[in-house]
Amino acid sequence: MLRVLAVDDEVPALEELAYLLRQDDRIEHVATASDGVTALQDMVQMIGSGERLDGIFLDIRMPGLDGLDLARLVGGFPSPPRLVFVTAHEECAVQAFELEAVDYLLKPVRAERLAEAVRRLEAAALSGPEPVQDEVIPVELGGRTRFVPQQAVWYAEAKGDYVRLHTVDGSYLVRMSLAALERRWSDAGFIRIHRSTLVSGRHVSELRFEGGRVTLTVGTETLQVSRRHSRQVRDQLVRQHRGVIS
């Protein structure tokens, strides 16, 4: 079952699109947004809370952040949702497919044509996400969205319902659990060293044992490893760096 977001600045068109999508048995949930900025903010919140978003049905001509610009930003998301453009403008089709859209629908949308777009979206979603070389996390900063690359993160620290990402350029607060981030980034060499701390193995420069305490240096910071995690941290760091050397 698919979870999708419909985006259109024309309210009647948005309501009609959402209605048609909700009639399709392959659609589990339809969220809506009436402009590109709101859609981007909604997607940032969805990703942060661990919600799945399989596809976006997206108008092109919108004030402010238009559909093509929004699609380019979405392309930088971790496991970005698939794109289906829904527009009255034929001339943008080439640009849309350059952005790897799975379909391009012209308004007014016919139910049978929309059903075909859903079929294509479902097939694309089942094929799985494209490999991501360097995942990014979108961070809201006073009306702006900054994309923080995974490789720039030294360590992540739990702060209630949020996680603070520490980088050489500063720290960023995102609404996400540390457990969710650990699941997402474990294959990229991130290691739990404490119940509230996750570090990037690539940025660890030193592991130190002193008086029964275990600490490590990551970036310019020295962090304490809990007794519970010390053996696992040591073994995982050895495996990671042995793989680099070999």
XYZ file of N, CA and C in Angstrom:
738
model
N 0.847 -1.204 0.000
C 0.000 0.000 0.000
C 0.879 1.250 0.000
N 0.472 2.238 -0.796
C 1.292 3.419 -0.992
C 0.856 4.577 -0.096
N 1.827 5.349 0.352
C 1.579 6.585 1.088
C 2.097 7.729 0.221
N 1.223 8.678 -0.105
C 1.597 9.711 -1.069
C 1.242 11.102 -0.554
N 1.861 12.092 -1.206
C 1.594 13.501 -0.931
C 1.156 14.156 -2.234
N 0.023 14.869 -2.212
C -0.459 15.611 -3.375
C -0.217 17.094 -3.141
N 0.371 17.777 -4.153
C 0.749 19.185 -3.995
C 0.207 19.989 -5.168
N -0.609 21.007 -4.872
C -1.160 21.869 -5.924
C -1.648 23.150 -5.258
N -1.349 24.305 -5.856
C -1.775 25.573 -5.260
C -3.225 25.907 -5.595
N -3.832 25.202 -6.552
C -5.234 25.417 -6.880
C -6.090 24.455 -6.048
N -6.834 24.997 -5.098
C -7.557 24.166 -4.127
C -8.524 23.181 -4.791
N -9.349 23.594 -5.742
C -10.261 22.615 -6.374
C -9.505 21.464 -7.048
N -8.404 21.789 -7.724
C -7.611 20.748 -8.383
C -6.979 19.809 -7.363
N -6.525 20.369 -6.245
C -5.922 19.551 -5.190
C -6.962 18.627 -4.570
N -8.139 19.160 -4.303
C -9.185 18.336 -3.694
C -9.620 17.211 -4.631
N -9.723 17.511 -5.931
C -10.115 16.486 -6.892
C -9.050 15.401 -7.004
N -7.785 15.814 -7.040
C -6.688 14.842 -7.125
C -6.661 13.952 -5.889
N -6.778 14.559 -4.715
C -6.766 13.783 -3.469
C -7.943 12.813 -3.431
N -9.118 13.274 -3.883
C -10.304 12.408 -3.905
C -10.072 11.190 -4.792
N -9.568 11.411 -5.996
C -9.325 10.297 -6.919
C -8.290 9.326 -6.367
N -7.245 9.859 -5.753
C -6.218 8.987 -5.188
C -6.792 8.130 -4.061
N -7.665 8.689 -3.265
C -8.233 7.942 -2.130
C -9.200 6.851 -2.578
N -9.663 6.930 -3.825
C -10.535 5.878 -4.345
C -9.753 4.652 -4.815
N -8.439 4.794 -4.920
C -7.595 3.705 -5.428
C -7.203 2.773 -4.281
N -7.480 1.496 -4.423
C -7.200 0.523 -3.359
C -5.714 0.356 -3.080
N -4.877 0.815 -3.984
C -3.417 0.691 -3.775
C -2.851 1.827 -2.929
N -3.677 2.842 -2.658
C -3.252 3.997 -1.873
C -3.721 3.836 -0.435
N -2.786 3.844 0.478
C -3.094 3.709 1.911
C -3.399 5.057 2.556
N -2.651 6.085 2.152
C -2.786 7.391 2.812
C -2.449 8.491 1.812
N -3.233 9.584 1.838
C -2.985 10.747 0.981
C -2.890 11.991 1.863
N -1.715 12.615 1.883
C -1.557 13.914 2.528
C -1.602 14.982 1.440
N -1.904 16.210 1.818
C -1.993 17.280 0.827
C -1.232 18.518 1.296
N -0.777 19.304 0.324
C -0.135 20.592 0.596
C -0.486 21.534 -0.548
N -0.723 22.804 -0.218
C -1.184 23.757 -1.229
C -0.085 24.659 -1.778
N 1.167 24.394 -1.400
C 2.290 25.128 -1.993
C 3.570 24.345 -1.762
N 4.622 24.711 -2.498
C 5.869 23.959 -2.441
C 6.569 24.048 -1.107
N 6.547 25.215 -0.475
C 7.220 25.386 0.815
C 6.576 24.510 1.883
N 5.246 24.525 1.938
C 4.535 23.679 2.906
C 4.813 22.206 2.644
N 4.840 21.822 1.364
C 5.127 20.436 1.021
C 6.509 20.035 1.508
N 7.491 20.916 1.307
C 8.860 20.617 1.751
C 8.914 20.475 3.270
N 8.264 21.375 3.980
C 8.234 21.302 5.448
C 7.564 20.019 5.920
N 6.464 19.640 5.256
C 5.765 18.401 5.625
C 6.667 17.185 5.417
N 7.407 17.191 4.304
C 8.289 16.054 4.028
C 9.428 15.963 5.031
N 9.988 17.116 5.416
C 11.041 17.134 6.438
C 10.526 16.525 7.727
N 9.290 16.900 8.115
C 8.695 16.365 9.347
C 8.432 14.869 9.226
N 7.946 14.431 8.059
C 7.697 13.004 7.851
C 8.974 12.190 8.001
N 10.036 12.661 7.357
C 11.309 11.943 7.418
C 11.824 11.907 8.845
N 11.737 13.060 9.530
C 12.219 13.122 10.898
C 11.486 12.198 11.838
N 10.187 12.008 11.609
C 9.391 11.144 12.486
C 9.372 9.688 12.024
N 10.103 9.402 10.946
C 10.203 8.025 10.467
C 9.035 7.557 9.621
N 8.163 8.487 9.176
C 7.036 8.103 8.324
C 7.520 7.755 6.919
N 6.840 6.815 6.292
C 7.165 6.430 4.912
C 6.406 7.318 3.937
N 7.084 7.749 2.891
C 6.438 8.502 1.817
C 6.904 7.896 0.505
N 5.987 7.274 -0.216
C 6.353 6.545 -1.434
C 6.354 7.424 -2.674
N 5.480 8.425 -2.726
C 5.395 9.223 -3.940
C 4.787 10.591 -3.713
N 5.081 11.507 -4.660
C 4.529 12.855 -4.628
C 3.849 13.116 -5.966
N 2.587 13.515 -5.920
C 1.853 13.949 -7.099
C 1.931 15.477 -7.095
N 2.655 16.030 -8.052
C 3.179 17.382 -7.916
C 2.824 18.276 -9.102
N 2.174 19.404 -8.805
C 1.939 20.431 -9.818
C 3.274 21.124 -10.121
N 3.360 21.779 -11.276
C 4.608 22.452 -11.650
C 4.521 23.950 -11.404
N 3.553 24.613 -11.990
C 3.449 26.069 -11.865
C 2.800 26.440 -10.543
N 3.635 26.812 -9.567
C 3.141 27.248 -8.264
C 3.933 28.473 -7.846
N 3.330 29.415 -7.132
C 4.072 30.591 -6.660
C 5.115 30.193 -5.626
N 6.195 30.968 -5.581
C 7.261 30.656 -4.634
C 8.093 29.496 -5.137
N 8.091 28.418 -4.394
C 8.842 27.219 -4.771
C 8.004 26.389 -5.734
N 8.400 26.360 -7.021
C 7.576 25.627 -7.978
C 7.890 24.126 -7.948
N 7.125 23.361 -8.729
C 7.235 21.913 -8.671
C 8.583 21.370 -9.084
N 9.209 21.970 -10.094
C 10.510 21.490 -10.559
C 11.590 21.762 -9.516
N 11.566 22.953 -8.912
C 12.546 23.266 -7.866
C 12.348 22.361 -6.648
N 11.085 22.117 -6.294
C 10.809 21.215 -5.177
C 11.330 19.811 -5.483
N 11.129 19.358 -6.708
C 11.591 18.023 -7.105
C 13.113 17.919 -6.995
N 13.818 18.985 -7.351
C 15.285 18.966 -7.250
C 15.726 18.859 -5.791
N 15.026 19.548 -4.898
C 15.345 19.448 -3.472
C 15.047 18.049 -2.939
N 13.925 17.497 -3.362
C 13.538 16.155 -2.920
C 14.582 15.126 -3.342
N 15.214 15.348 -4.497
C 16.235 14.421 -4.965
C 17.412 14.280 -4.021
N 17.615 15.251 -3.129
C 18.691 15.169 -2.148
C 18.299 14.487 -0.864
N 17.030 14.083 -0.742
C 16.569 13.408 0.470
C 17.109 11.981 0.531
N 17.218 11.433 1.753
C 17.519 10.011 1.872
C 16.342 9.198 1.335
N 16.619 8.235 0.458
C 15.559 7.419 -0.157
C 14.402 8.306 -0.628
N 14.642 9.197 -1.584
C 13.610 10.158 -1.980
C 12.369 9.481 -2.533
N 11.187 10.054 -2.251
C 9.953 9.504 -2.823
C 9.942 9.682 -4.337
N 9.178 8.826 -5.028
C 9.060 8.916 -6.485
C 8.163 10.097 -6.859
N 8.390 10.619 -8.050
C 7.683 11.813 -8.496
C 6.700 11.500 -9.612
N 5.501 12.041 -9.497
C 4.511 12.042 -10.579
C 4.073 13.497 -10.753
N 4.347 14.080 -11.909
C 3.938 15.452 -12.146
C 2.507 15.492 -12.686
N 1.732 16.436 -12.159
C 0.339 16.631 -12.586
C 0.206 18.109 -12.935
N 0.103 18.433 -14.220
C 0.210 19.828 -14.635
C -0.614 20.102 -15.888
N -0.840 21.383 -16.142
C -1.519 21.797 -17.372
C -0.521 22.185 -18.458
N 0.769 22.027 -18.179
C 1.811 22.518 -19.082
C 2.588 21.365 -19.714
N 2.424 21.197 -21.005
C 3.107 20.119 -21.721
C 4.607 20.355 -21.842
N 5.024 21.632 -21.877
C 6.401 21.961 -22.246
C 7.447 21.593 -21.198
N 7.007 21.160 -20.008
C 7.968 20.835 -18.942
C 8.269 19.339 -18.854
N 7.748 18.557 -19.774
C 7.885 17.099 -19.682
C 9.339 16.652 -19.706
N 10.161 17.264 -20.572
C 11.566 16.856 -20.660
C 12.272 17.086 -19.330
N 12.075 18.267 -18.745
C 12.689 18.552 -17.451
C 12.199 17.585 -16.381
N 10.912 17.249 -16.435
C 10.344 16.334 -15.442
C 11.008 14.967 -15.510
N 11.190 14.445 -16.700
C 11.778 13.113 -16.813
C 13.289 13.130 -16.580
N 13.918 14.299 -16.782
C 15.320 14.433 -16.375
C 15.448 14.306 -14.863
N 14.389 14.656 -14.157
C 14.345 14.505 -12.696
C 13.849 13.120 -12.284
N 13.775 12.204 -13.248
C 13.427 10.800 -13.023
C 11.995 10.618 -12.530
N 11.097 11.457 -13.040
C 9.685 11.268 -12.724
C 9.199 9.947 -13.306
N 8.301 9.280 -12.583
C 7.778 8.008 -13.091
C 6.605 8.223 -14.038
N 5.991 9.436 -14.000
C 4.908 9.722 -14.932
C 4.677 11.230 -14.987
N 3.923 11.635 -16.045
C 3.654 13.055 -16.295
C 2.220 13.154 -16.792
N 1.327 13.669 -15.950
C -0.095 13.726 -16.266
C -0.497 15.152 -16.615
N -1.347 15.285 -17.612
C -1.874 16.585 -17.984
C -3.271 16.780 -17.401
N -3.534 17.985 -16.922
C -4.855 18.343 -16.414
C -5.788 18.629 -17.588
N -7.078 18.391 -17.442
C -7.734 17.756 -16.286
C -7.407 16.266 -16.227
N -7.205 15.779 -15.025
C -6.772 14.390 -14.833
C -7.957 13.441 -14.975
N -7.782 12.432 -15.822
C -8.803 11.397 -15.963
C -8.502 10.254 -14.990
N -9.535 9.664 -14.428
C -9.366 8.616 -13.423
C -8.544 7.447 -13.945
N -8.807 7.007 -15.204
C -8.070 5.864 -15.743
C -6.602 6.194 -15.972
N -6.328 7.466 -16.337
C -4.917 7.858 -16.534
C -4.194 7.947 -15.200
N -4.890 8.429 -14.174
C -4.301 8.484 -12.835
C -4.026 7.078 -12.316
N -4.926 6.141 -12.600
C -4.736 4.754 -12.173
C -3.461 4.173 -12.783
N -3.181 4.533 -14.035
C -1.954 4.069 -14.680
C -0.728 4.676 -14.002
N -0.815 5.942 -13.605
C 0.297 6.581 -12.897
C 0.543 5.901 -11.549
N -0.529 5.534 -10.863
C -0.394 4.829 -9.582
C 0.268 3.472 -9.811
N -0.111 2.794 -10.908
C 0.519 1.507 -11.223
C 2.025 1.665 -11.416
N 2.406 2.709 -12.145
C 3.838 2.949 -12.372
C 4.556 3.310 -11.071
N 3.878 4.106 -10.241
C 4.464 4.481 -8.952
C 4.657 3.250 -8.078
N 3.666 2.380 -8.056
C 3.749 1.156 -7.252
C 4.901 0.281 -7.730
N 5.056 0.138 -9.041
C 6.147 -0.670 -9.591
C 7.497 -0.078 -9.217
N 7.612 1.255 -9.292
C 8.869 1.919 -8.946
C 9.173 1.775 -7.462
N 8.132 1.903 -6.625
C 8.322 1.781 -5.176
C 8.738 0.365 -4.799
N 8.165 -0.634 -5.455
C 8.508 -2.027 -5.152
C 9.923 -2.378 -5.587
N 10.441 -1.624 -6.573
C 11.806 -1.903 -7.035
C 12.840 -1.448 -6.031
N 12.397 -0.646 -5.044
C 13.301 -0.207 -3.989
C 13.994 1.078 -4.362
N 14.574 1.770 -3.365
C 15.243 3.035 -3.618
C 16.562 2.843 -4.341
N 16.960 3.873 -5.075
C 18.283 3.862 -5.690
C 19.337 3.960 -4.600
N 20.524 3.356 -4.803
C 21.578 3.471 -3.805
C 21.949 4.932 -3.581
N 22.107 5.303 -2.331
C 22.486 6.659 -1.998
C 23.936 6.673 -1.532
N 24.787 7.452 -2.225
C 26.198 7.491 -1.887
C 26.440 8.226 -0.570
N 25.732 9.334 -0.377
C 25.901 10.090 0.852
C 24.550 10.669 1.251
N 23.894 10.010 2.161
C 22.567 10.445 2.588
C 22.651 11.821 3.230
N 21.574 12.572 3.119
C 21.506 13.876 3.766
C 20.299 13.910 4.689
N 20.397 14.770 5.696
C 19.283 15.001 6.612
C 18.834 16.449 6.428
N 17.561 16.689 6.086
C 17.069 18.064 5.958
C 16.809 18.657 7.333
N 17.300 19.870 7.566
C 17.163 20.538 8.862
C 16.504 21.892 8.654
N 15.453 22.157 9.428
C 14.763 23.443 9.357
C 15.506 24.473 10.202
N 15.857 25.621 9.581
C 16.573 26.684 10.273
C 15.870 28.017 10.019
N 14.903 28.353 10.864
C 14.237 29.637 10.761
C 13.682 29.958 9.396
N 12.910 29.041 8.830
C 12.320 29.273 7.524
C 13.165 28.809 6.360
N 14.395 28.373 6.629
C 15.265 27.818 5.596
C 15.441 26.329 5.856
N 15.733 25.589 4.818
C 16.027 24.160 4.962
C 17.473 23.920 4.562
N 18.258 23.386 5.471
C 19.654 23.062 5.187
C 19.784 21.552 5.115
N 20.579 21.066 4.150
C 20.773 19.634 3.983
C 22.153 19.259 4.529
N 22.150 18.490 5.617
C 23.392 18.116 6.292
C 23.828 16.743 5.789
N 24.992 16.645 5.110
C 25.441 15.350 4.592
C 25.818 14.397 5.723
N 25.519 13.144 5.515
C 25.867 12.115 6.492
C 27.361 12.117 6.794
N 28.187 12.257 5.753
C 29.631 12.156 5.945
C 30.200 13.323 6.751
N 29.417 14.410 6.898
C 29.890 15.564 7.663
C 29.615 15.415 9.159
N 28.805 14.430 9.536
C 28.392 14.284 10.940
C 29.458 13.524 11.730
N 29.957 14.171 12.804
C 30.904 13.511 13.700
C 30.166 12.549 14.628
N 29.156 13.089 15.294
C 28.368 12.242 16.188
C 26.979 12.847 16.357
N 26.065 12.012 16.843
C 24.681 12.422 17.073
C 24.354 12.183 18.535
N 23.627 13.121 19.120
C 23.340 13.088 20.550
C 21.832 13.198 20.774
N 21.272 12.274 21.541
C 19.843 12.289 21.823
C 19.480 13.464 22.711
N 18.394 14.163 22.320
C 17.881 15.291 23.100
C 16.355 15.171 23.173
N 15.860 14.288 24.036
C 14.428 14.070 24.140
C 13.889 13.456 22.857
N 12.918 14.131 22.246
C 12.342 13.651 20.989
C 13.174 14.078 19.778
N 14.329 14.710 20.021
C 15.170 15.225 18.947
C 16.552 14.569 18.993
N 17.302 14.810 17.928
C 18.702 14.405 17.865
C 19.512 15.627 17.448
N 20.631 15.871 18.128
C 21.522 16.957 17.730
C 22.693 16.364 16.948
N 22.826 16.802 15.693
C 23.909 16.351 14.824
C 25.091 17.300 14.969
N 26.251 16.777 15.333
C 27.444 17.602 15.527
C 28.364 17.455 14.312
N 28.753 18.587 13.722
C 29.636 18.598 12.559
C 30.730 19.631 12.782
N 31.686 19.699 11.867
C 32.751 20.695 11.963
C 32.194 22.105 11.859
N 31.043 22.273 11.204
C 30.450 23.600 11.004
C 29.485 24.011 12.104
N 29.222 23.128 13.052
C 28.265 23.439 14.098
C 27.357 22.255 14.369
N 26.274 22.504 15.094
C 25.345 21.420 15.434
C 23.943 21.792 14.979
N 23.135 20.751 14.691
C 21.805 20.942 14.124
C 20.827 20.015 14.838
N 19.678 20.565 15.203
C 18.672 19.799 15.917
C 17.609 19.325 14.931
N 17.352 18.021 14.922
C 16.339 17.458 14.031
C 15.378 16.600 14.854
N 14.111 16.580 14.428
C 13.103 15.793 15.139
C 13.177 14.349 14.651
N 13.849 13.525 15.417
C 14.075 12.128 15.066
C 14.609 11.424 16.301
N 14.307 10.163 16.467
C 14.860 9.426 17.596
C 16.253 8.925 17.243
N 17.099 8.773 18.261
C 18.446 8.261 18.035
C 18.381 6.817 17.532
N 17.395 6.049 18.009
C 17.251 4.657 17.564
C 16.947 4.594 16.071
N 16.093 5.518 15.581
C 15.767 5.541 14.156
C 16.986 5.902 13.331
N 17.769 6.857 13.822
C 18.983 7.254 13.101
C 20.004 6.118 13.103
N 20.100 5.394 14.209
C 21.032 4.269 14.281
C 20.667 3.195 13.263
N 19.378 2.879 13.144
C 18.950 1.888 12.157
C 19.281 2.350 10.743
N 19.071 3.635 10.496
C 19.269 4.176 9.147
C 20.746 4.231 8.772
N 21.628 4.524 9.742
C 23.028 4.791 9.424
C 23.996 3.703 9.891
N 23.501 2.603 10.396
C 24.408 1.564 10.893
C 25.309 1.021 9.791
N 24.776 0.882 8.574
C 25.580 0.360 7.466
C 26.624 1.357 6.987
N 26.514 2.606 7.422
C 27.488 3.632 7.031
C 28.572 3.802 8.086
N 28.644 2.879 9.060
C 29.725 2.907 10.041
C 29.449 3.738 11.278
N 28.193 4.043 11.558
C 27.864 4.764 12.788
C 27.684 3.758 13.927
N 28.256 4.075 15.096
C 28.354 3.141 16.208
C 27.737 3.761 17.465
N 26.934 2.981 18.159
C 26.374 3.440 19.440
C 27.449 3.281 20.515
N 27.832 4.388 21.182
C 28.837 4.313 22.246
C 28.226 4.556 23.616
N 26.982 4.974 23.628
C 26.276 5.300 24.865
C 24.800 5.293 24.525
N 23.947 5.159 25.498
C 22.511 5.140 25.201
C 22.047 6.438 24.549
N 22.815 7.516 24.705
C 22.407 8.797 24.127
C 23.356 9.316 23.045
N 24.315 8.469 22.604
C 25.322 8.959 21.655
C 25.626 7.940 20.568
N 25.668 8.431 19.330
C 26.002 7.628 18.152
C 27.136 8.353 17.434
N 28.232 7.641 17.125
C 29.377 8.307 16.495
C 29.663 7.723 15.117
N 30.314 8.530 14.286
C 30.741 8.091 12.963
C 32.125 7.464 13.066
N 32.229 6.185 12.712
C 33.511 5.504 12.788
C 34.582 6.156 11.938
N 34.184 6.768 10.813
C 35.179 7.365 9.917
C 35.867 8.570 10.541
N 35.207 9.204 11.549
C 35.770 10.404 12.172
C 36.471 10.112 13.495
N 36.491 8.843 13.918
C 37.176 8.488 15.167
C 38.672 8.395 14.901
N 39.452 9.197 15.617
C 40.903 9.204 15.418
C 41.666 8.519 16.553
N 40.993 8.293 17.698
C 41.699 7.679 18.820
C 40.715 6.994 19.762
N 41.107 5.823 20.253
C 40.365 5.084 21.275
C 41.301 4.892 22.447
N 40.884 5.303 23.647
C 41.796 5.324 24.789
C 41.174 4.594 25.985
N 42.002 3.771 26.669
C 41.603 3.050 27.881
C 42.423 3.601 29.045
N 41.750 4.203 30.033
C 42.459 4.781 31.177
C 41.654 4.561 32.452
N 42.252 3.882 33.410
C 41.624 3.704 34.710
C 40.238 3.110 34.649
N 40.031 2.177 33.738
C 38.735 1.547 33.607
C 37.743 2.333 32.774
N 38.139 3.528 32.333
C 37.274 4.336 31.487
C 37.729 4.226 30.034
N 36.750 4.239 29.147
C 37.036 4.190 27.715
C 36.532 5.484 27.082
N 37.423 6.169 26.373
C 37.032 7.383 25.666
C 37.500 7.277 24.215
N 36.891 8.063 23.370
C 37.360 8.137 21.991
C 37.337 9.586 21.531
N 38.178 9.866 20.576
C 38.246 11.197 19.978
C 37.576 11.144 18.622
N 36.576 11.993 18.447
C 35.871 12.068 17.172
C 35.856 13.539 16.770
N 36.432 13.848 15.612
C 36.600 15.239 15.234
C 37.509 15.921 16.243
N 37.024 16.980 16.871
C 37.795 17.672 17.909
C 37.243 17.395 19.299
N 36.323 16.442 19.401
C 35.661 16.149 20.674
C 36.157 14.834 21.275
N 36.182 14.797 22.609
C 36.469 13.557 23.329
C 35.184 13.094 24.006
N 34.774 11.866 23.710
C 33.509 11.343 24.210
C 33.740 10.084 25.029
N 32.946 9.900 26.063
C 33.070 8.723 26.911
C 32.196 7.595 26.374
N 32.777 6.389 26.388
C 32.062 5.184 25.969
C 31.529 4.500 27.222
N 30.281 4.109 27.220
C 29.723 3.430 28.390
C 30.333 2.033 28.519
N 30.371 1.527 29.722
C 30.911 0.179 29.949
C 30.161 -0.858 29.115
N 28.858 -0.682 29.011
C 28.021 -1.619 28.275
C 28.428 -1.717 26.804
N 28.889 -0.604 26.236
C 29.177 -0.575 24.807
C 30.666 -0.664 24.471
N 31.543 -0.682 25.486
C 32.979 -0.560 25.222
C 33.536 -1.684 24.344
N 33.210 -2.933 24.626
C 33.740 -4.044 23.826
C 33.225 -3.974 22.382
N 31.929 -3.705 22.225
C 31.345 -3.616 20.894
C 31.990 -2.484 20.095
N 32.214 -1.337 20.752
C 32.829 -0.197 20.069
C 34.241 -0.544 19.621
N 35.017 -1.136 20.511
C 36.394 -1.509 20.163
C 36.423 -2.481 18.993
N 35.612 -3.523 19.064
C 35.607 -4.525 18.003
C 35.150 -3.939 16.672
N 34.130 -3.085 16.708
C 33.611 -2.530 15.460
C 34.602 -1.556 14.826
N 35.269 -0.766 15.653
C 36.272 0.163 15.114
C 37.448 -0.591 14.508
N 37.860 -1.665 15.157
C 38.954 -2.474 14.609
C 38.561 -3.052 13.260
N 37.334 -3.568 13.170
C 36.867 -4.142 11.879
C 36.822 -3.070 10.797
N 36.324 -1.891 11.145
C 36.205 -0.818 10.159
C 37.568 -0.399 9.637
N 38.520 -0.188 10.541
C 39.825 0.312 10.113
C 40.664 -0.783 9.473
N 40.432 -2.022 9.863
C 41.111 -3.131 9.188
C 40.649 -3.206 7.733
N 39.330 -2.965 7.537
C 38.807 -2.978 6.158
C 39.395 -1.861 5.334
N 39.642 -0.700 5.937
C 40.239 0.410 5.208
C 41.669 0.090 4.822
N 42.428 -0.500 5.760
C 43.834 -0.828 5.515
C 43.974 -1.870 4.452
N 43.110 -2.916 4.478
C 43.200 -4.000 3.498
C 42.720 -3.547 2.129
